[in-house]
Coordinates of C-alpha atoms in Angstrom, one line a residue:
M1 CA 119.1 89.2 83.5
P2 CA 115.0 89.7 82.9
K3 CA 114.4 89.5 79.1
V4 CA 112.0 92.6 78.5
V5 CA 109.9 92.3 74.9
R6 CA 108.3 95.7 74.1
K7 CA 104.9 95.4 72.3
D8 CA 103.5 99.0 70.8
I9 CA 99.9 99.5 71.1
D10 CA 100.2 102.8 69.6
N11 CA 102.4 105.9 70.1
L12 CA 101.5 106.6 73.7
N13 CA 100.7 103.0 74.8
A14 CA 102.8 99.9 75.0
E15 CA 103.1 96.7 76.7
L16 CA 106.5 95.5 78.2
T17 CA 106.5 91.6 78.8
V18 CA 109.4 90.8 81.4
T19 CA 110.5 87.1 81.6
I20 CA 112.8 86.0 84.6
E21 CA 114.3 82.6 83.5
K22 CA 114.5 79.7 85.9
A23 CA 118.2 79.6 85.9
D24 CA 118.5 83.2 87.1
V25 CA 116.2 82.7 89.9
E26 CA 118.1 79.7 91.0
S27 CA 121.4 81.8 90.9
M28 CA 120.0 84.6 93.1
L29 CA 117.8 82.4 95.3
T30 CA 120.4 79.6 96.4
P31 CA 122.4 82.2 98.0
K32 CA 120.1 83.8 100.1
L33 CA 118.9 80.0 101.0
N34 CA 122.3 79.3 102.2
D35 CA 122.5 82.4 104.1
V36 CA 119.5 82.1 106.2
R37 CA 120.3 78.5 107.0
K38 CA 124.1 79.7 108.3
K39 CA 122.0 82.0 110.7
A40 CA 119.2 79.9 111.4
Q41 CA 119.1 78.3 114.8
L42 CA 116.0 76.1 115.1
K43 CA 115.0 74.1 117.8
G44 CA 116.4 70.5 117.8
F45 CA 119.2 71.6 115.1
R46 CA 122.7 73.2 115.9
K47 CA 123.2 76.7 114.5
G48 CA 123.7 76.0 110.6
K49 CA 123.0 72.8 110.5
T50 CA 119.0 73.0 110.0
P51 CA 118.2 70.8 106.9
M52 CA 117.4 72.8 103.7
G53 CA 114.0 71.2 103.3
F54 CA 113.4 72.9 106.7
I55 CA 114.7 76.5 105.5
K56 CA 112.6 76.2 102.2
K57 CA 109.4 75.2 104.0
M58 CA 109.5 78.1 106.8
Y59 CA 111.3 81.0 104.2
G60 CA 111.3 79.6 100.6
Q61 CA 108.1 80.9 99.2
S62 CA 108.9 84.7 100.7
L63 CA 112.5 84.7 99.6
L64 CA 111.4 83.4 96.1
I65 CA 108.9 86.4 96.1
E66 CA 111.3 88.8 97.1
T67 CA 114.1 87.4 94.8
V68 CA 111.7 87.6 91.8
N69 CA 110.2 91.0 92.8
E70 CA 114.0 92.4 93.0
S71 CA 114.9 91.1 89.5
L72 CA 111.8 92.1 88.0
Q73 CA 111.7 95.6 89.5
K74 CA 115.7 96.1 88.2
G75 CA 114.9 94.7 85.0
L76 CA 112.0 97.0 84.3
S77 CA 114.1 100.1 85.6
D78 CA 117.1 99.0 83.5
Y79 CA 115.3 98.4 80.2
L80 CA 113.3 101.7 80.5
K81 CA 116.8 103.6 81.2
D82 CA 118.7 102.1 78.4
E83 CA 116.2 102.4 75.8
K84 CA 115.2 106.1 77.1
I85 CA 111.6 105.5 77.5
D86 CA 110.0 108.7 79.1
I87 CA 106.9 107.2 80.9
L88 CA 103.9 108.5 82.5
G89 CA 103.3 107.4 86.2
Q90 CA 104.5 103.9 86.6
P91 CA 104.1 100.6 84.8
I92 CA 101.0 98.8 86.0
P93 CA 100.3 95.3 85.4
S94 CA 98.4 94.0 82.5
V95 CA 94.8 93.1 82.9
E96 CA 95.9 90.0 81.2
Q97 CA 98.6 89.1 83.4
N98 CA 98.1 85.6 84.4
T99 CA 98.4 84.8 88.2
I100 CA 102.0 83.4 89.3
N101 CA 102.4 80.1 91.6
F102 CA 105.3 80.7 93.6
D103 CA 106.4 77.1 94.4
I104 CA 109.9 76.7 96.1
N105 CA 109.8 73.1 95.0
S106 CA 109.0 73.8 91.5
L107 CA 110.8 76.5 90.4
G108 CA 110.3 77.8 86.7
D109 CA 110.1 80.7 84.3
Y110 CA 108.1 83.8 85.5
T111 CA 106.4 86.1 82.8
F112 CA 105.0 89.2 84.0
A113 CA 103.0 91.8 81.5
F114 CA 103.0 95.6 82.0
D115 CA 101.1 98.6 80.3
I116 CA 103.2 101.7 80.5
G117 CA 101.7 105.2 79.1
I118 CA 104.4 106.6 77.1
S119 CA 105.2 110.8 77.5
P120 CA 104.0 112.4 74.2
A121 CA 106.8 113.4 71.8
F122 CA 106.1 117.2 70.9
E123 CA 108.2 120.4 70.2
L124 CA 108.2 123.5 72.1
K125 CA 106.1 126.6 70.8
G126 CA 105.6 130.2 71.7
M127 CA 108.8 131.1 73.7
D128 CA 109.4 133.6 71.1
S129 CA 109.0 137.3 70.2
T130 CA 106.0 136.7 68.0
N131 CA 103.9 135.6 70.9
N132 CA 102.2 138.6 72.4
I133 CA 100.9 138.4 75.6
D134 CA 98.8 141.1 77.4
R135 CA 99.7 142.6 81.0
H136 CA 97.7 144.7 83.4
A137 CA 99.6 148.1 84.0
V138 CA 97.7 149.5 86.9
V139 CA 97.3 153.1 87.1
V140 CA 97.4 154.1 91.0
S141 CA 95.0 156.8 92.0
D142 CA 95.5 160.1 94.1
K143 CA 92.5 158.4 95.9
L144 CA 94.2 155.2 97.0
I145 CA 97.5 157.1 98.0
E146 CA 95.4 159.7 100.2
E147 CA 93.3 156.6 101.6
D148 CA 96.7 155.0 102.6
L149 CA 98.2 158.0 103.8
N150 CA 95.0 158.8 106.1
H151 CA 95.0 155.2 107.4
A152 CA 98.7 155.3 108.6
L153 CA 97.6 158.7 110.2
K154 CA 94.9 157.3 112.1
N155 CA 97.1 153.8 113.1
S156 CA 99.4 156.1 114.4
G157 CA 97.3 158.0 116.5
N158 CA 96.1 157.9 120.1
P159 CA 92.4 157.1 121.6
Q160 CA 90.8 160.4 122.9
P161 CA 87.7 160.0 124.9
T162 CA 84.6 161.7 122.9
D163 CA 80.8 162.5 123.5
E164 CA 79.9 161.7 119.8
A165 CA 77.9 158.8 118.5
I166 CA 79.6 155.6 118.3
E167 CA 81.3 154.7 115.0
V168 CA 83.2 151.6 113.5
K169 CA 86.5 150.9 115.4
D170 CA 85.8 153.0 118.4
M171 CA 86.6 151.3 121.6
V172 CA 83.4 151.2 123.8
T173 CA 83.6 150.6 127.6
L174 CA 80.7 148.9 129.2
D175 CA 79.2 148.4 132.8
I176 CA 76.9 145.5 133.0
E177 CA 74.8 144.0 135.6
E178 CA 72.8 140.8 136.0
L179 CA 69.3 140.6 135.2
E180 CA 66.6 138.4 136.7
D181 CA 62.9 138.3 135.6
G182 CA 64.2 141.7 133.6
K183 CA 65.2 143.3 136.7
V184 CA 68.5 144.1 137.6
K185 CA 69.2 140.9 140.1
E186 CA 70.1 141.8 144.0
K187 CA 73.3 140.8 144.6
G188 CA 73.9 139.6 140.8
W189 CA 77.0 139.7 138.8
A190 CA 78.3 142.8 137.7
A191 CA 81.5 143.7 135.4
T192 CA 83.2 146.0 133.2
F193 CA 84.8 145.4 129.9
D194 CA 85.8 146.8 126.5
V195 CA 85.1 146.0 122.9
L196 CA 86.4 147.3 119.7
V197 CA 83.5 147.9 117.2
D198 CA 84.6 145.8 114.3
T199 CA 84.0 142.8 112.3
Q200 CA 84.3 140.6 115.5
L201 CA 81.2 141.9 117.2
A202 CA 77.8 139.8 116.6
D203 CA 75.6 141.8 114.4
A204 CA 72.7 142.4 116.5
F205 CA 75.2 143.7 119.2
K206 CA 76.9 146.0 116.9
D207 CA 73.6 147.6 115.6
A208 CA 72.6 147.9 119.5
I209 CA 75.6 150.4 119.8
I210 CA 76.4 151.9 116.7
G211 CA 74.8 155.6 116.7
Q212 CA 74.7 155.7 120.4
K213 CA 76.5 157.9 122.9
K214 CA 78.1 157.7 126.2
G215 CA 75.3 156.9 129.2
H216 CA 73.1 155.0 126.6
T217 CA 71.5 152.1 128.4
F218 CA 70.2 148.8 126.9
Q219 CA 70.0 144.9 127.6
L220 CA 72.2 142.3 126.3
N221 CA 73.0 138.6 125.8
I222 CA 76.4 138.1 127.2
Q223 CA 76.9 135.1 124.7
Q224 CA 75.9 137.6 121.5
V225 CA 78.7 140.0 122.1
E226 CA 81.5 138.7 120.0
R227 CA 81.3 135.8 117.3
D228 CA 82.1 132.5 118.2
R229 CA 83.5 133.0 121.7
T230 CA 83.3 130.1 124.3
M231 CA 81.9 130.4 127.6
V232 CA 85.4 130.2 129.1
H233 CA 86.4 133.2 127.1
I234 CA 83.4 135.2 127.9
R235 CA 83.8 134.5 131.8
K236 CA 87.3 135.4 131.8
Y237 CA 87.1 138.4 129.5
F238 CA 83.5 139.6 129.6
L239 CA 82.7 139.0 133.1
N240 CA 86.0 139.1 134.8
V241 CA 85.6 135.7 136.7
E242 CA 88.6 134.7 138.8
D243 CA 89.7 131.5 139.6
A244 CA 88.4 131.6 143.3
D245 CA 84.7 132.4 141.6
E246 CA 84.9 129.9 139.0
D247 CA 81.8 127.7 140.2
V248 CA 79.7 130.8 140.5
V249 CA 76.5 130.5 138.5
I250 CA 75.8 133.3 136.1
G251 CA 72.9 134.2 134.0
D252 CA 73.0 135.3 130.3
E253 CA 71.1 138.3 130.3
F254 CA 72.6 141.8 131.5
N255 CA 71.8 145.7 131.7
A256 CA 74.3 147.4 130.0
V257 CA 75.4 151.3 130.1
I258 CA 77.9 152.7 127.8
K259 CA 80.5 154.0 130.0
A260 CA 83.1 155.5 128.0
V261 CA 83.6 155.8 124.2
K262 CA 87.2 156.4 122.8
R263 CA 88.3 157.0 119.3
V264 CA 91.6 157.0 117.9
K265 CA 92.6 160.8 116.7
P266 CA 94.9 160.6 113.7
A267 CA 98.4 161.8 114.1
E268 CA 99.5 165.1 113.2
M269 CA 101.3 165.1 109.6
D270 CA 104.6 166.0 111.2
Q271 CA 108.1 165.2 111.6
A272 CA 107.3 163.0 114.1
F273 CA 104.9 161.2 112.3
F274 CA 107.1 160.5 109.5
D275 CA 110.0 159.4 111.7
S276 CA 108.0 156.8 113.4
Y277 CA 106.1 155.3 110.5
F278 CA 108.6 155.6 107.8
G279 CA 111.9 155.3 110.1
E280 CA 113.9 158.5 111.2
G281 CA 115.0 160.9 108.3
K282 CA 113.7 158.8 105.6
V283 CA 110.7 161.0 104.7
T284 CA 110.4 164.5 105.5
S285 CA 107.4 165.8 103.7
E286 CA 103.7 164.9 102.8
A287 CA 104.9 164.7 99.1
E288 CA 107.7 162.2 99.9
A289 CA 105.3 160.3 102.2
K290 CA 103.1 160.0 99.2
E291 CA 105.7 158.9 96.9
V292 CA 106.4 155.9 99.3
F293 CA 102.7 155.0 99.5
E294 CA 102.7 155.4 95.6
K295 CA 105.4 152.7 95.3
N296 CA 104.2 150.2 97.9
I297 CA 100.6 150.4 96.1
K298 CA 102.3 150.1 92.5
K299 CA 104.4 147.0 94.2
Y300 CA 101.3 145.4 95.3
Y301 CA 99.5 145.6 92.2
D302 CA 102.5 144.7 90.1
Q303 CA 102.3 141.5 92.4
Q304 CA 99.0 140.8 91.5
A305 CA 99.3 141.6 87.7
D306 CA 102.7 139.3 87.4
A307 CA 100.3 136.6 88.9
L308 CA 97.7 137.1 86.2
L309 CA 100.3 137.3 83.5
F310 CA 102.1 134.2 84.8
K311 CA 98.4 132.2 84.2
S312 CA 98.1 134.1 80.6
I313 CA 101.3 133.0 80.1
Q314 CA 100.6 129.2 81.0
D315 CA 97.1 129.3 79.5
N316 CA 98.6 130.5 76.0
L317 CA 101.1 127.8 76.1
L318 CA 98.8 124.9 77.1
E319 CA 96.9 126.1 74.1
Q320 CA 99.8 125.9 71.9
H321 CA 100.4 122.2 73.1
D322 CA 97.3 120.5 73.1
F323 CA 99.0 117.1 72.4
D324 CA 97.1 113.7 73.2
L325 CA 97.8 111.6 76.4
P326 CA 97.3 108.2 77.5
S327 CA 94.1 108.8 79.1
D328 CA 92.9 105.2 79.8
F329 CA 96.0 104.1 81.1
L330 CA 96.3 107.1 83.5
K331 CA 92.9 106.8 84.8
R332 CA 93.9 102.9 85.4
W333 CA 97.1 104.0 87.1
L334 CA 95.3 106.8 89.4
K335 CA 93.0 104.2 90.3
E336 CA 95.8 101.5 91.3
T337 CA 98.1 103.7 93.0
N338 CA 95.5 105.7 95.2
E339 CA 93.6 103.8 97.9
G340 CA 89.8 104.6 98.1
V341 CA 89.5 106.6 94.8
T342 CA 86.7 105.5 92.7
E343 CA 86.3 105.9 89.1
E344 CA 83.7 108.5 89.2
I345 CA 86.2 110.6 91.4
I346 CA 88.7 110.3 88.5
E347 CA 86.4 111.1 85.8
K348 CA 85.2 114.1 87.6
E349 CA 88.7 115.2 88.1
F350 CA 90.7 114.0 85.4
D351 CA 90.5 117.0 83.1
A352 CA 92.4 119.1 86.0
F353 CA 95.0 116.3 86.4
A354 CA 95.6 116.1 82.7
K355 CA 95.9 119.9 82.3
N356 CA 98.4 119.7 85.1
L357 CA 100.5 117.0 83.5
R358 CA 100.6 118.8 80.1
W359 CA 101.9 121.9 82.0
S360 CA 104.5 119.7 83.9
L361 CA 105.6 118.4 80.3
I362 CA 105.9 121.8 79.1
K363 CA 107.6 123.2 81.9
G364 CA 109.9 120.2 81.6
K365 CA 110.9 121.1 77.8
I366 CA 111.4 125.0 78.8
V367 CA 113.6 123.9 82.0
K368 CA 115.8 121.7 79.2
K369 CA 115.9 124.1 76.5
Y370 CA 117.0 127.1 78.9
D371 CA 119.3 124.9 81.1
I372 CA 117.4 126.3 84.1
Q373 CA 118.9 125.0 87.5
I374 CA 118.5 125.4 90.8
D375 CA 121.0 124.3 93.2
D376 CA 121.0 124.0 97.0
D377 CA 122.6 127.4 97.6
A378 CA 119.5 128.9 95.5
V379 CA 116.8 127.0 97.8
F380 CA 119.0 128.0 100.7
E381 CA 118.7 131.8 99.8
G382 CA 115.2 131.1 98.8
F383 CA 114.3 129.8 102.4
K384 CA 116.3 133.0 103.9
D385 CA 114.4 135.7 102.2
R386 CA 110.8 133.5 103.1
V387 CA 112.0 133.8 106.9
R388 CA 112.6 137.6 106.6
S389 CA 109.1 138.1 104.9
Y390 CA 107.5 136.4 108.1
F391 CA 108.7 139.3 109.9
G392 CA 106.8 141.7 107.6
G393 CA 109.5 144.0 106.7
Q394 CA 111.0 144.6 110.3
Q395 CA 114.6 144.3 111.2
V396 CA 115.4 140.7 112.5
E397 CA 119.0 139.1 113.7
E398 CA 120.5 137.1 110.7
L399 CA 121.4 134.2 113.2
I400 CA 118.0 133.8 113.8
V401 CA 117.1 134.0 109.8
L402 CA 120.3 131.4 109.1
N403 CA 118.9 129.0 111.9
T404 CA 115.7 128.9 110.4
A405 CA 116.8 128.2 107.0
N406 CA 118.7 125.3 108.1
R407 CA 116.1 123.9 109.8
L408 CA 113.8 124.2 106.8
M409 CA 116.4 122.8 104.7
E410 CA 116.2 119.6 106.7
D411 CA 112.5 119.2 105.7
K412 CA 112.4 117.6 102.1
E413 CA 108.8 118.4 101.6
Q414 CA 109.3 122.1 102.2
V415 CA 112.5 121.9 99.9
N416 CA 110.9 120.3 97.0
Q417 CA 108.1 122.6 97.4
L418 CA 110.4 125.9 97.3
Y419 CA 112.1 124.0 94.5
Q420 CA 109.3 124.0 92.6
E421 CA 108.6 127.5 93.3
L422 CA 112.1 128.5 92.3
V423 CA 111.7 126.7 89.0
A424 CA 108.3 128.4 88.3
D425 CA 109.9 131.6 89.1
K426 CA 112.7 131.1 86.4
I427 CA 110.4 130.0 83.7
F428 CA 108.4 133.0 84.3
E429 CA 111.3 135.2 83.9
K430 CA 112.4 133.4 80.8
A431 CA 109.0 133.9 79.3
K432 CA 108.9 137.5 80.1
E433 CA 112.3 137.5 78.4
T434 CA 111.6 135.8 75.2
M435 CA 107.8 136.8 74.8
T436 CA 106.4 140.4 73.7
I437 CA 104.9 141.4 76.9
V438 CA 102.2 144.4 76.2
D439 CA 101.4 146.3 79.0
K440 CA 97.4 147.7 79.0
E441 CA 96.9 150.4 81.3
I442 CA 93.8 149.6 83.9
S443 CA 92.4 151.5 86.6
S444 CA 92.9 150.0 90.2
E445 CA 89.4 149.7 90.5
D446 CA 88.8 147.8 87.1
F447 CA 91.8 145.6 88.1
D448 CA 90.3 144.9 91.7
E449 CA 87.0 143.6 89.7
V450 CA 89.5 141.2 87.4
I451 CA 91.4 139.8 90.6
L452 CA 88.2 139.0 92.2
K453 CA 86.8 137.0 89.2
A454 CA 89.9 135.2 88.6
R455 CA 89.9 134.1 92.1
Q456 CA 86.2 133.0 91.8
E457 CA 87.2 131.0 88.8
A458 CA 90.3 129.7 90.7
G459 CA 87.5 128.6 93.4
Q460 CA 89.3 130.8 96.2
L461 CA 86.0 132.8 97.0

C-alpha cells in the first residue's frame, strides 16, 4: 500500500507526499507482464513464449506507468476517505514535484507530492427565527385585473373589417405591383399579402401604414417589410412565388395599396365567452372572472417575489458565513483543470466562483442538518410536472407525460440539474419555516421596477 504523509501549511492548505515502494510496484507489475506475455503472439515466437525482455521492451514502460498511477490514485482516495478530509477541487501536483523516471529495467520507490485545498470548518448560522427576512407582498390593483380581462375579451374576439385608421394589432391586406424607374412596370410582378401590425414589422414600414386607412397608396421596398426575413421567405410569403416561377427575377421596389384592414372586435362578456375561456361552467359572471384573473396575477407575482426572497436568503446567509477559502490553491486548480483558461480570466471571474463555492458549502451544511433527501421518485415526479408545464396548463394524456419523463430520467445531465433544483426548493422551504419572513406590501408598478433592477444586476438585460 502507498505511504501517505501529510504536511499542513495552514488550516486551509496541506501537502500530501505519496510514496509507492519498489516491492509494491513489482508485486503489481509482474502479474501484468506475465498476463501480456501469455497473450502476446509476436512474429518469430510461439504464443506465450515471447521472451520477457521483448515484453518489457514493448509494453514495460506503459504498464509501469499504468501500475504506478493506479496505486497512486487508490492511495490518495483511500487516505482522504479514511482520514475524513474534506477537500475542495482535487489534489494537484506540487510545484516542487520532481520528474519521475519510469524505467522498466530500473525500478525503485516512486514519490509524488500533491497540494490540497481543505474545506473550511464553520458552524451553520442564520437558520432560526431571530433572522428576519423581508418579502415583497404585491398588491394586485383593479387596473391590472381590468387589463387582463380586456385582453382576454380581445383575444377571444373575431377579426372584423374596419374603415378606421390602422392601429397596432390590426391585420392589413396589401396589393402590390412591381415598379421600374418609379413607375408600375409593364408585365411586372404583382401579389397580395397580409401583415400583422406588430413588433415584427420594420420601423419604417410600420410608420408608413399606422394611421392610414383602406385605399391608401404608397411605395415600399419588399425587403424592408419585416425584420430579419430571408429572400426565400419574402418570395414565398410576400410575393407568392410558385415553384414554377422560382427563376423569375423580381425587383425590390413596389407600389402598394391598402386593400383591407381587419381589427379584432372584443368578445361579448357573456356565458359563451366565460365557457370558451375558462372552461364550461367554471365562471358565470364578470365578478367571478375577475377573481380568477386576480388569483392568476397574484400567483405570478408571488413566484417573482419568492425568487427575490430566495436571493435575499442566500445573500443573508452568505453575509453570515464569510469564511476564508484556499484561494491560491483554487486558482491553480482552476487553471490546471480547465484547458485554455488564462490567469487573467481566473482573476476576473474568481470572486463569482468563490461566492458560488461558499454557497455550495453552506447548502451542504443545511442539507446535512435537516437531512434533506431527494430520491429517484421525487426526480421522476419533478420531470412529470415539468412535462405538464410544457403544455401551458392544457390537458395532456398521462401516457405522454410518463413516456417523456422516462426518457428524461435517462439523461444524467438533466437528472442532476433537476436534482439540484429540487434540493434548492427544499432548502428554500426549510429557510421559510425556520426564519422569520416579514411581508412588506408593494404596488405592482413598484415591484416591476424592483424586478427590472434585479435582472439588470444579474446581467439578464
